[in-house]
Amino acid sequence: MSAEGPTSSTELPPPRRPKVIKTNQQQVLLYVVLTLLLSLATVWAGRAMWHNSETLTFAVGTPNSDEALLAAKLATVLKNNASRFRIKVLNNTDNVKALAQFDRRQADLAVLRTDAKVPPRARTLAILEHDLVLLLGPGSKKIKSLAELKKKKVAVIAENEASLAFVRNILDIPDGPDAAKIQMAPQGATLDKLLAPASGFSAVIAIVHASKAVRDKAYEQVAKRGGFTLNAIDEAKALARKFPGISDETLTAGTLSASPEIPDDDLDTIGLEWLLVAQSKMSATTAGEIARTIYENKSALGLDSGFATHIEPASVEKDAFVMAHQGAADYINDDTKSFMDKYSDLMYLGAAALSVIGSIFAGIYAKVTRIAPEKASELSTAILDIGERIEHAHSLDQIECLQDELEGILRGAVIGLRDGTISTDGLDTFKLGYEFVRDEIGMRRDYLKRHAGEVEKAAREAAPPPHDDTNVVVVKTAQSA
């Protein structure tokens, strides 16, 4: 053993490196996986919110009715336009039952004619069709007013019994014998047979779709044989005021026939409107989107029969018979808000929320993944440990070893401050400790230089005596055979 004892330079601990908290790899991996899952969940939620389909129920009559065929076409148009809306058609035995289903809030959409009982929560999306009331007299006979038809036999050409009740209503004929004279035209009966003297009818009232009337050649053929006279309804404006669902219409010259020209001049009559209605509770965004799709795809929605071939925007007037839905009105008035207009406030709030959430996640990520910096004050412990060992240094070599260790800590602290692995927290404490220990080492070095001989002598005396092997006797043990 060296005379320098257990504190020799070879036994001094190596310079203390700044402590570094290593990254927990499992925590990092877990954090990355959770971040990916959160990102996927956010993307999925966004797609679900914007792209998932919404089903709208459409109450209609029989499968071959005009409203049912229109509903099927609207469903196809929405699908072809990649709309998020889908149409589910609910068939009924007639349109009256379909409106009753709509009134019970069992359907989102329905079609009604303005002479029907209008559900109070119905709001118009579009005007699909106009029905015209044609007052036809046999031969050249003119009918001056509707009052002339009271107590006379009148045939009604229409698609359903509702039109029969409508005619009796405008003729102001109560239930009784006179009402029975206003009757539906026999099935398959042609216009010329109804107007023939043998039929017994004094007049024929036809309620037809305007789009169908202009394409029906039967009027022209009967007119060429001198079979009827188209009469004006002079009470049109009065009837429109009396019955809110009735509109006063004008037939332009040649509407029914170009040769001969029928009518030969513009003619006043009355009419009804077919409306596509939606529930008032339907959101403005949904109603506006459906209305936009209808207006922009008119040609694709028209039926072969002519129904809905001239779709018009809903009336946005406050005195409209059925008020326009707010969503449709916004689109018609070009008041539809852009995406930024509608969601700017929400986007600002979302950005603020995301900023807070992002800061939290950034803090968590930095805490988990970043090398945590050590405080400069924590290095003071290692410096003071060197200071405690100075008094046990009995040679200049040991002092130099402690000096190297102290300089190593200083060098590591400088590098750590540059790289960010050591913070400046407690830097003043570190400086005071370093200067104190450095001065102590200097003082110990000077002391050892002045008393070098005494120190070596004290070290030798303090060393244990060497072992003396001269008096050791070796005893051999005989092993018996």
Short mmCIF file of C-alpha atoms in Angstrom, two decimals:
data_model
loop_
_atom_site.label_atom_id
_atom_site.label_comp_id
_atom_site.label_asym_id
_atom_site.label_seq_id
_atom_site.Cartn_x
_atom_site.Cartn_y
_atom_site.Cartn_z
CA MET A 1 0.00 0.00 0.00
CA SER A 2 1.22 3.48 -0.75
CA ALA A 3 2.41 5.68 2.06
CA GLU A 4 -0.17 8.25 0.97
CA GLY A 5 -2.90 6.06 2.42
CA PRO A 6 -6.50 5.72 1.25
CA THR A 7 -6.62 9.28 0.00
CA SER A 8 -4.08 8.73 -2.76
CA SER A 9 -4.77 10.25 -6.13
CA THR A 10 -5.57 6.89 -7.62
CA GLU A 11 -8.44 6.40 -5.20
CA LEU A 12 -10.10 9.76 -5.64
CA PRO A 13 -13.52 9.49 -7.39
CA PRO A 14 -13.72 10.65 -11.00
CA PRO A 15 -14.97 14.16 -11.74
CA ARG A 16 -18.73 14.45 -11.13
CA ARG A 17 -20.67 15.03 -14.34
CA PRO A 18 -23.79 17.20 -14.29
CA LYS A 19 -26.83 15.02 -13.55
CA VAL A 20 -29.17 14.63 -16.51
CA ILE A 21 -32.69 13.22 -16.31
CA LYS A 22 -32.99 10.81 -19.20
CA THR A 23 -36.08 10.50 -21.34
CA ASN A 24 -38.47 7.73 -20.43
CA GLN A 25 -38.76 5.94 -23.75
CA GLN A 26 -41.94 4.10 -22.78
CA GLN A 27 -43.66 7.34 -21.85
CA VAL A 28 -42.61 8.90 -25.14
CA LEU A 29 -43.98 5.94 -27.10
CA LEU A 30 -47.23 6.01 -25.16
CA TYR A 31 -47.59 9.73 -25.72
CA VAL A 32 -47.01 9.38 -29.47
CA VAL A 33 -49.59 6.59 -29.70
CA LEU A 34 -52.16 8.63 -27.77
CA THR A 35 -51.47 11.65 -29.96
CA LEU A 36 -52.07 9.60 -33.11
CA LEU A 37 -55.28 8.15 -31.68
CA LEU A 38 -56.50 11.63 -30.76
CA SER A 39 -55.70 12.92 -34.24
CA LEU A 40 -57.56 10.01 -35.86
CA ALA A 41 -60.54 10.54 -33.58
CA THR A 42 -60.62 14.25 -34.45
CA VAL A 43 -60.49 13.56 -38.19
CA TRP A 44 -63.17 10.88 -37.91
CA ALA A 45 -65.43 13.19 -35.90
CA GLY A 46 -64.97 15.95 -38.48
CA ARG A 47 -65.85 13.65 -41.34
CA ALA A 48 -68.84 12.30 -39.44
CA MET A 49 -70.08 15.81 -38.78
CA TRP A 50 -69.77 17.06 -42.37
CA HIS A 51 -70.19 13.96 -44.50
CA ASN A 52 -72.59 11.64 -42.72
CA SER A 53 -75.97 11.51 -44.44
CA GLU A 54 -79.15 12.91 -42.93
CA THR A 55 -82.41 11.19 -43.86
CA LEU A 56 -85.49 13.29 -44.59
CA THR A 57 -88.88 11.59 -44.75
CA PHE A 58 -91.22 12.57 -47.59
CA ALA A 59 -94.94 11.79 -47.14
CA VAL A 60 -96.71 11.12 -50.47
CA GLY A 61 -99.81 9.41 -51.85
CA THR A 62 -99.82 6.24 -53.92
CA PRO A 63 -96.54 5.13 -55.53
CA ASN A 64 -97.68 6.30 -59.00
CA SER A 65 -98.94 9.71 -57.86
CA ASP A 66 -97.23 12.90 -59.01
CA GLU A 67 -95.88 13.70 -55.56
CA ALA A 68 -94.46 10.17 -55.17
CA LEU A 69 -92.71 10.33 -58.54
CA LEU A 70 -91.36 13.78 -57.65
CA ALA A 71 -90.05 12.48 -54.31
CA ALA A 72 -88.24 9.66 -56.10
CA LYS A 73 -86.65 12.11 -58.53
CA LEU A 74 -85.59 14.42 -55.72
CA ALA A 75 -83.94 11.48 -53.97
CA THR A 76 -82.02 10.68 -57.16
CA VAL A 77 -80.94 14.30 -57.67
CA LEU A 78 -79.64 14.55 -54.10
CA LYS A 79 -77.71 11.32 -54.52
CA ASN A 80 -76.23 12.39 -57.85
CA ASN A 81 -75.14 15.72 -56.35
CA ALA A 82 -73.33 13.92 -53.50
CA SER A 83 -75.58 15.66 -51.00
CA ARG A 84 -75.48 14.57 -47.38
CA PHE A 85 -79.28 14.38 -47.43
CA ARG A 86 -81.23 11.24 -48.27
CA ILE A 87 -84.95 10.95 -48.99
CA LYS A 88 -87.13 8.23 -47.48
CA VAL A 89 -90.51 8.03 -49.24
CA LEU A 90 -93.57 7.27 -47.09
CA ASN A 91 -96.48 6.12 -49.27
CA ASN A 92 -100.15 6.58 -48.32
CA THR A 93 -103.47 5.74 -49.97
CA ASP A 94 -103.88 9.38 -51.00
CA ASN A 95 -102.34 12.80 -50.50
CA VAL A 96 -104.88 13.73 -47.81
CA LYS A 97 -103.48 10.98 -45.58
CA ALA A 98 -99.94 12.05 -46.50
CA LEU A 99 -100.70 15.58 -45.25
CA ALA A 100 -102.21 14.14 -42.08
CA GLN A 101 -98.99 12.19 -41.55
CA PHE A 102 -97.02 15.39 -42.10
CA ASP A 103 -99.29 17.22 -39.63
CA ARG A 104 -98.48 14.57 -37.01
CA ARG A 105 -94.79 15.39 -37.52
CA GLN A 106 -94.12 11.92 -38.89
CA ALA A 107 -92.63 13.37 -42.09
CA ASP A 108 -90.27 16.22 -42.92
CA LEU A 109 -91.57 16.99 -46.41
CA ALA A 110 -94.91 16.84 -48.21
CA VAL A 111 -96.73 18.23 -51.25
CA LEU A 112 -100.00 20.10 -50.89
CA ARG A 113 -102.40 21.93 -53.13
CA THR A 114 -103.55 25.26 -51.74
CA ASP A 115 -107.20 24.18 -51.50
CA ALA A 116 -106.22 21.52 -48.95
CA LYS A 117 -106.19 21.90 -45.18
CA VAL A 118 -102.75 23.32 -44.55
CA PRO A 119 -100.87 21.97 -41.51
CA PRO A 120 -99.99 24.93 -39.24
CA ARG A 121 -96.29 23.99 -39.14
CA ALA A 122 -95.93 23.77 -42.93
CA ARG A 123 -93.46 26.14 -44.58
CA THR A 124 -92.97 26.45 -48.33
CA LEU A 125 -89.73 25.44 -50.04
CA ALA A 126 -90.87 25.79 -53.67
CA ILE A 127 -93.91 26.21 -55.91
CA LEU A 128 -94.03 23.03 -57.96
CA GLU A 129 -97.03 23.53 -60.22
CA HIS A 130 -100.09 25.64 -61.01
CA ASP A 131 -103.53 24.15 -61.56
CA LEU A 132 -105.81 26.07 -63.91
CA VAL A 133 -109.61 26.16 -63.67
CA LEU A 134 -111.02 26.02 -67.22
CA LEU A 135 -114.69 26.88 -67.63
CA LEU A 136 -115.86 25.21 -70.86
CA GLY A 137 -119.26 25.63 -72.47
CA PRO A 138 -120.72 23.50 -75.31
CA GLY A 139 -120.46 24.92 -78.82
CA SER A 140 -120.42 28.68 -78.98
CA LYS A 141 -122.39 29.15 -75.76
CA LYS A 142 -120.82 31.66 -73.41
CA ILE A 143 -121.15 31.47 -69.64
CA LYS A 144 -121.17 34.98 -68.22
CA SER A 145 -120.71 34.07 -64.57
CA LEU A 146 -120.37 31.14 -62.21
CA ALA A 147 -123.74 31.99 -60.74
CA GLU A 148 -125.36 30.73 -63.98
CA LEU A 149 -124.19 27.21 -63.14
CA LYS A 150 -126.21 26.91 -59.95
CA LYS A 151 -128.93 24.27 -60.25
CA LYS A 152 -127.35 23.08 -63.50
CA LYS A 153 -125.60 19.83 -64.24
CA VAL A 154 -121.82 20.36 -64.41
CA ALA A 155 -119.10 17.79 -65.13
CA VAL A 156 -115.78 18.16 -63.32
CA ILE A 157 -112.64 16.86 -65.01
CA ALA A 158 -109.99 16.36 -62.35
CA GLU A 159 -107.64 13.78 -60.87
CA ASN A 160 -109.28 13.39 -57.47
CA GLU A 161 -112.44 13.99 -55.45
CA ALA A 162 -110.84 16.97 -53.71
CA SER A 163 -111.32 18.97 -56.89
CA LEU A 164 -115.05 18.18 -56.84
CA ALA A 165 -115.35 19.69 -53.36
CA PHE A 166 -113.35 22.68 -54.52
CA VAL A 167 -115.75 23.35 -57.45
CA ARG A 168 -118.80 23.09 -55.20
CA ASN A 169 -117.10 25.52 -52.83
CA ILE A 170 -116.40 28.21 -55.42
CA LEU A 171 -119.91 27.82 -56.85
CA ASP A 172 -121.18 28.32 -53.29
CA ILE A 173 -123.41 25.26 -53.48
CA PRO A 174 -124.20 23.66 -50.10
CA ASP A 175 -124.72 19.95 -49.59
CA GLY A 176 -128.07 18.81 -51.00
CA PRO A 177 -129.75 18.09 -54.30
CA ASP A 178 -128.03 20.98 -56.06
CA ALA A 179 -124.60 19.75 -54.95
CA ALA A 180 -125.29 16.35 -56.48
CA LYS A 181 -125.60 18.00 -59.88
CA ILE A 182 -121.91 18.93 -59.68
CA GLN A 183 -120.31 15.57 -60.35
CA MET A 184 -117.07 14.00 -61.48
CA ALA A 185 -116.88 13.20 -65.17
CA PRO A 186 -117.37 9.49 -65.86
CA GLN A 187 -114.17 7.47 -66.15
CA GLY A 188 -112.86 7.55 -69.71
CA ALA A 189 -115.29 10.19 -70.90
CA THR A 190 -113.81 12.52 -73.52
CA LEU A 191 -114.29 16.28 -73.63
CA ASP A 192 -116.40 16.26 -76.82
CA LYS A 193 -118.76 13.62 -75.38
CA LEU A 194 -119.18 15.59 -72.16
CA LEU A 195 -120.03 18.70 -74.14
CA ALA A 196 -122.43 16.92 -76.47
CA PRO A 197 -126.16 17.69 -75.94
CA ALA A 198 -126.84 14.04 -75.18
CA SER A 199 -124.65 14.16 -72.08
CA GLY A 200 -126.99 16.55 -70.31
CA PHE A 201 -124.14 18.68 -68.93
CA SER A 202 -124.54 22.43 -69.19
CA ALA A 203 -120.81 23.05 -68.69
CA VAL A 204 -117.53 21.33 -68.00
CA ILE A 205 -115.06 22.59 -65.40
CA ALA A 206 -111.60 21.16 -65.94
CA ILE A 207 -108.95 21.49 -63.24
CA VAL A 208 -105.65 20.64 -64.90
CA HIS A 209 -101.94 21.21 -64.38
CA ALA A 210 -100.87 24.27 -66.37
CA SER A 211 -97.84 22.40 -67.70
CA LYS A 212 -100.12 19.61 -68.95
CA ALA A 213 -102.77 21.87 -70.44
CA VAL A 214 -100.35 23.60 -72.82
CA ARG A 215 -99.27 20.21 -74.22
CA ASP A 216 -102.70 18.55 -74.40
CA LYS A 217 -103.77 18.37 -78.07
CA ALA A 218 -107.30 17.27 -77.14
CA TYR A 219 -108.44 20.88 -76.76
CA GLU A 220 -107.21 21.75 -80.24
CA GLN A 221 -108.91 18.71 -81.78
CA VAL A 222 -112.25 19.38 -80.10
CA ALA A 223 -112.02 23.09 -80.95
CA LYS A 224 -111.56 22.30 -84.66
CA ARG A 225 -114.87 20.50 -84.57
CA GLY A 226 -116.47 23.54 -82.94
CA GLY A 227 -117.05 21.62 -79.75
CA PHE A 228 -116.56 24.15 -76.92
CA THR A 229 -116.08 27.73 -75.80
CA LEU A 230 -113.48 28.70 -73.19
CA ASN A 231 -115.07 31.25 -70.84
CA ALA A 232 -113.44 33.80 -68.59
CA ILE A 233 -114.11 33.78 -64.86
CA ASP A 234 -114.74 37.41 -64.20
CA GLU A 235 -115.04 36.80 -60.47
CA ALA A 236 -111.37 35.66 -60.35
CA LYS A 237 -110.08 38.52 -58.19
CA ALA A 238 -113.07 38.35 -55.85
CA LEU A 239 -112.66 34.60 -55.43
CA ALA A 240 -108.94 35.04 -54.74
CA ARG A 241 -109.79 37.46 -51.93
CA LYS A 242 -112.53 35.21 -50.57
CA PHE A 243 -110.51 32.01 -50.65
CA PRO A 244 -106.84 32.63 -49.70
CA GLY A 245 -105.66 29.44 -51.40
CA ILE A 246 -106.97 30.55 -54.77
CA SER A 247 -104.84 32.63 -57.13
CA ASP A 248 -106.09 34.72 -60.02
CA GLU A 249 -104.47 33.55 -63.24
CA THR A 250 -104.26 34.91 -66.78
CA LEU A 251 -104.35 32.62 -69.80
CA THR A 252 -102.48 34.21 -72.66
CA ALA A 253 -103.85 33.94 -76.17
CA GLY A 254 -103.21 30.56 -77.78
CA THR A 255 -102.42 28.75 -74.49
CA LEU A 256 -104.65 25.74 -75.22
CA SER A 257 -104.58 25.82 -79.01
CA ALA A 258 -102.64 27.75 -81.59
CA SER A 259 -104.96 26.95 -84.48
CA PRO A 260 -107.67 27.81 -83.82
CA GLU A 261 -106.31 30.19 -81.23
CA ILE A 262 -107.74 29.40 -77.79
CA PRO A 263 -108.19 31.68 -76.07
CA ASP A 264 -108.21 34.27 -78.82
CA ASP A 265 -107.24 36.93 -76.26
CA ASP A 266 -105.82 37.04 -72.74
CA LEU A 267 -108.39 35.57 -70.40
CA ASP A 268 -108.87 35.75 -66.62
CA THR A 269 -109.45 32.62 -64.60
CA ILE A 270 -108.52 31.17 -61.23
CA GLY A 271 -106.00 28.60 -60.19
CA LEU A 272 -104.36 26.68 -57.37
CA GLU A 273 -100.73 26.08 -56.47
CA TRP A 274 -98.90 22.88 -55.60
CA LEU A 275 -96.35 23.57 -52.89
CA LEU A 276 -93.45 21.54 -51.56
CA VAL A 277 -93.58 22.15 -47.83
CA ALA A 278 -91.28 21.33 -44.94
CA GLN A 279 -91.70 21.31 -41.18
CA SER A 280 -91.12 24.70 -39.60
CA LYS A 281 -88.69 23.08 -37.15
CA MET A 282 -86.38 22.05 -40.00
CA SER A 283 -83.13 23.96 -39.71
CA ALA A 284 -82.58 26.90 -42.04
CA THR A 285 -79.38 25.28 -43.32
CA THR A 286 -81.19 22.07 -44.28
CA ALA A 287 -84.15 23.89 -45.83
CA GLY A 288 -81.84 26.22 -47.76
CA GLU A 289 -79.80 23.31 -49.10
CA ILE A 290 -82.93 21.43 -50.26
CA ALA A 291 -84.34 24.58 -51.85
CA ARG A 292 -81.04 25.29 -53.61
CA THR A 293 -80.91 21.75 -54.97
CA ILE A 294 -84.47 22.03 -56.28
CA TYR A 295 -83.96 25.41 -57.95
CA GLU A 296 -80.68 24.38 -59.55
CA ASN A 297 -82.02 21.04 -60.87
CA LYS A 298 -85.45 21.99 -62.20
CA SER A 299 -85.04 20.14 -65.47
CA ALA A 300 -84.12 16.91 -63.67
CA LEU A 301 -87.18 17.05 -61.41
CA GLY A 302 -89.92 17.58 -64.00
CA LEU A 303 -92.17 14.57 -64.65
CA ASP A 304 -93.04 13.20 -68.07
CA SER A 305 -96.66 14.22 -67.42
CA GLY A 306 -95.52 17.84 -67.19
CA PHE A 307 -95.89 18.13 -63.43
CA ALA A 308 -93.14 20.26 -61.82
CA THR A 309 -91.60 21.28 -65.15
CA HIS A 310 -91.85 24.97 -64.21
CA ILE A 311 -90.75 25.09 -60.59
CA GLU A 312 -90.80 28.56 -59.06
CA PRO A 313 -89.28 30.01 -55.87
CA ALA A 314 -91.53 30.15 -52.84
CA SER A 315 -93.29 33.44 -52.16
CA VAL A 316 -91.33 35.33 -49.49
CA GLU A 317 -94.11 37.86 -48.92
CA LYS A 318 -95.45 38.01 -45.38
CA ASP A 319 -99.03 37.64 -46.64
CA ALA A 320 -98.27 34.47 -48.62
CA PHE A 321 -100.88 31.71 -48.21
CA VAL A 322 -98.16 29.40 -46.84
CA MET A 323 -95.12 31.27 -45.57
CA ALA A 324 -91.75 30.44 -47.05
CA HIS A 325 -89.34 28.53 -44.84
CA GLN A 326 -86.66 30.83 -43.49
CA GLY A 327 -83.90 28.75 -45.11
CA ALA A 328 -85.59 28.95 -48.52
CA ALA A 329 -86.27 32.67 -48.05
CA ASP A 330 -82.61 33.30 -47.22
CA TYR A 331 -81.54 31.54 -50.40
CA ILE A 332 -84.16 33.32 -52.54
CA ASN A 333 -83.20 36.72 -51.12
CA ASP A 334 -79.52 35.87 -51.46
CA ASP A 335 -79.14 36.27 -47.71
CA THR A 336 -77.53 32.89 -47.27
CA LYS A 337 -74.51 33.35 -45.06
CA SER A 338 -71.18 32.06 -46.21
CA PHE A 339 -69.30 29.47 -44.24
CA MET A 340 -67.17 32.18 -42.63
CA ASP A 341 -70.23 34.29 -41.79
CA LYS A 342 -71.97 31.42 -40.07
CA TYR A 343 -69.04 29.90 -38.28
CA SER A 344 -66.55 32.74 -37.79
CA ASP A 345 -67.44 33.20 -34.12
CA LEU A 346 -67.31 29.46 -33.57
CA MET A 347 -63.98 29.30 -35.38
CA TYR A 348 -62.52 32.02 -33.17
CA LEU A 349 -63.70 30.22 -30.05
CA GLY A 350 -62.40 26.95 -31.43
CA ALA A 351 -59.04 28.51 -32.22
CA ALA A 352 -58.78 29.86 -28.68
CA ALA A 353 -59.75 26.48 -27.23
CA LEU A 354 -57.28 24.70 -29.49
CA SER A 355 -54.58 27.16 -28.43
CA VAL A 356 -55.16 26.32 -24.77
CA ILE A 357 -55.35 22.60 -25.46
CA GLY A 358 -52.26 22.82 -27.67
CA SER A 359 -50.34 24.60 -24.93
CA ILE A 360 -51.30 21.90 -22.45
CA PHE A 361 -50.23 19.13 -24.81
CA ALA A 362 -47.03 20.98 -25.67
CA GLY A 363 -46.24 21.25 -21.98
CA ILE A 364 -46.94 17.56 -21.47
CA TYR A 365 -44.86 16.65 -24.47
CA ALA A 366 -41.96 18.82 -23.31
CA LYS A 367 -42.22 17.35 -19.84
CA VAL A 368 -42.17 13.79 -21.11
CA THR A 369 -39.81 13.96 -24.05
CA ARG A 370 -37.37 16.79 -23.34
CA ILE A 371 -34.18 16.35 -21.29
CA ALA A 372 -35.02 18.08 -18.01
CA PRO A 373 -32.44 20.79 -17.19
CA GLU A 374 -30.66 20.55 -13.86
CA LYS A 375 -30.60 23.59 -11.64
CA ALA A 376 -27.19 25.20 -11.25
CA SER A 377 -27.73 25.30 -7.49
CA GLU A 378 -27.89 21.48 -7.40
CA LEU A 379 -24.26 21.32 -8.57
CA SER A 380 -23.25 23.14 -5.37
CA THR A 381 -23.62 19.85 -3.48
CA ALA A 382 -20.84 18.26 -5.55
CA ILE A 383 -18.65 21.32 -5.01
CA LEU A 384 -19.14 21.25 -1.25
CA ASP A 385 -18.35 17.53 -1.26
CA ILE A 386 -14.97 18.40 -2.77
CA GLY A 387 -14.54 21.06 -0.08
CA GLU A 388 -15.08 18.46 2.66
CA ARG A 389 -12.33 16.27 1.22
CA ILE A 390 -9.70 19.02 1.05
CA GLU A 391 -8.55 18.57 4.66
CA HIS A 392 -7.92 14.86 3.97
CA ALA A 393 -5.57 15.65 1.08
CA HIS A 394 -1.97 15.06 2.30
CA SER A 395 -0.13 15.49 -0.96
CA LEU A 396 0.00 17.87 -3.88
CA ASP A 397 -1.16 15.05 -6.18
CA GLN A 398 -4.36 14.70 -4.21
CA ILE A 399 -4.87 18.46 -4.25
CA GLU A 400 -4.43 18.48 -8.05
CA CYS A 401 -6.93 15.64 -8.34
CA LEU A 402 -9.50 17.65 -6.37
CA GLN A 403 -8.66 20.71 -8.48
CA ASP A 404 -9.30 18.71 -11.66
CA GLU A 405 -12.62 17.45 -10.29
CA LEU A 406 -13.65 21.00 -9.40
CA GLU A 407 -12.69 22.28 -12.85
CA GLY A 408 -14.57 19.36 -14.40
CA ILE A 409 -17.76 20.39 -12.62
CA LEU A 410 -17.25 23.98 -13.78
CA ARG A 411 -16.64 22.86 -17.35
CA GLY A 412 -19.75 20.68 -17.31
CA ALA A 413 -21.82 23.55 -15.91
CA VAL A 414 -20.65 25.90 -18.68
CA ILE A 415 -21.47 23.32 -21.36
CA GLY A 416 -24.86 22.60 -19.75
CA LEU A 417 -25.77 26.28 -19.63
CA ARG A 418 -24.94 26.55 -23.32
CA ASP A 419 -26.92 23.40 -24.31
CA GLY A 420 -29.86 24.04 -22.01
CA THR A 421 -29.31 20.92 -19.89
CA ILE A 422 -28.59 23.15 -16.91
CA SER A 423 -30.74 26.11 -15.95
CA THR A 424 -29.56 29.38 -14.43
CA ASP A 425 -31.69 28.76 -11.37
CA GLY A 426 -29.30 29.09 -8.37
CA LEU A 427 -26.35 30.18 -10.51
CA ASP A 428 -25.22 32.69 -7.87
CA THR A 429 -25.11 29.93 -5.23
CA PHE A 430 -23.04 27.79 -7.60
CA LYS A 431 -20.58 30.64 -8.17
CA LEU A 432 -20.14 31.29 -4.44
CA GLY A 433 -19.57 27.58 -3.75
CA TYR A 434 -17.09 27.27 -6.60
CA GLU A 435 -15.09 30.31 -5.48
CA PHE A 436 -15.06 29.16 -1.86
CA VAL A 437 -13.80 25.64 -2.68
CA ARG A 438 -11.29 26.98 -5.21
CA ASP A 439 -9.80 29.27 -2.55
CA GLU A 440 -9.74 26.39 -0.04
CA ILE A 441 -7.82 24.24 -2.52
CA GLY A 442 -5.34 27.06 -3.08
CA MET A 443 -4.82 27.52 0.64
CA ARG A 444 -4.34 23.75 1.13
CA ARG A 445 -1.86 23.66 -1.72
CA ASP A 446 0.19 26.47 -0.14
CA TYR A 447 0.13 24.73 3.23
CA LEU A 448 1.37 21.44 1.76
CA LYS A 449 4.19 23.22 -0.03
CA ARG A 450 5.37 24.94 3.19
CA HIS A 451 5.21 21.78 5.34
CA ALA A 452 6.02 19.13 2.81
CA GLY A 453 8.50 17.25 5.10
CA GLU A 454 6.29 17.24 8.16
CA VAL A 455 3.33 16.01 6.21
CA GLU A 456 5.28 13.07 4.72
CA LYS A 457 6.63 12.09 8.16
CA ALA A 458 3.15 12.20 9.68
CA ALA A 459 1.86 10.11 6.84
CA ARG A 460 4.53 7.45 7.39
CA GLU A 461 3.85 7.33 11.11
CA ALA A 462 0.18 7.02 10.55
CA ALA A 463 0.74 4.08 8.17
CA PRO A 464 0.42 0.58 9.78
CA PRO A 465 3.73 -1.37 10.31
CA PRO A 466 4.72 -3.83 7.60
CA HIS A 467 4.17 -7.55 8.18
CA ASP A 468 7.23 -9.60 9.45
CA ASP A 469 7.28 -13.11 8.05
CA THR A 470 10.59 -14.28 9.71
CA ASN A 471 8.92 -15.98 12.68
CA VAL A 472 6.39 -17.90 10.62
CA VAL A 473 6.75 -21.71 11.10
CA VAL A 474 5.43 -24.00 8.40
CA VAL A 475 3.91 -27.20 9.79
CA LYS A 476 3.39 -30.09 7.48
CA THR A 477 0.85 -32.75 8.37
CA ALA A 478 1.66 -36.35 7.58
CA GLN A 479 -1.08 -38.21 5.80
CA SER A 480 -1.52 -41.79 6.91
CA ALA A 481 -1.54 -44.43 4.32
#
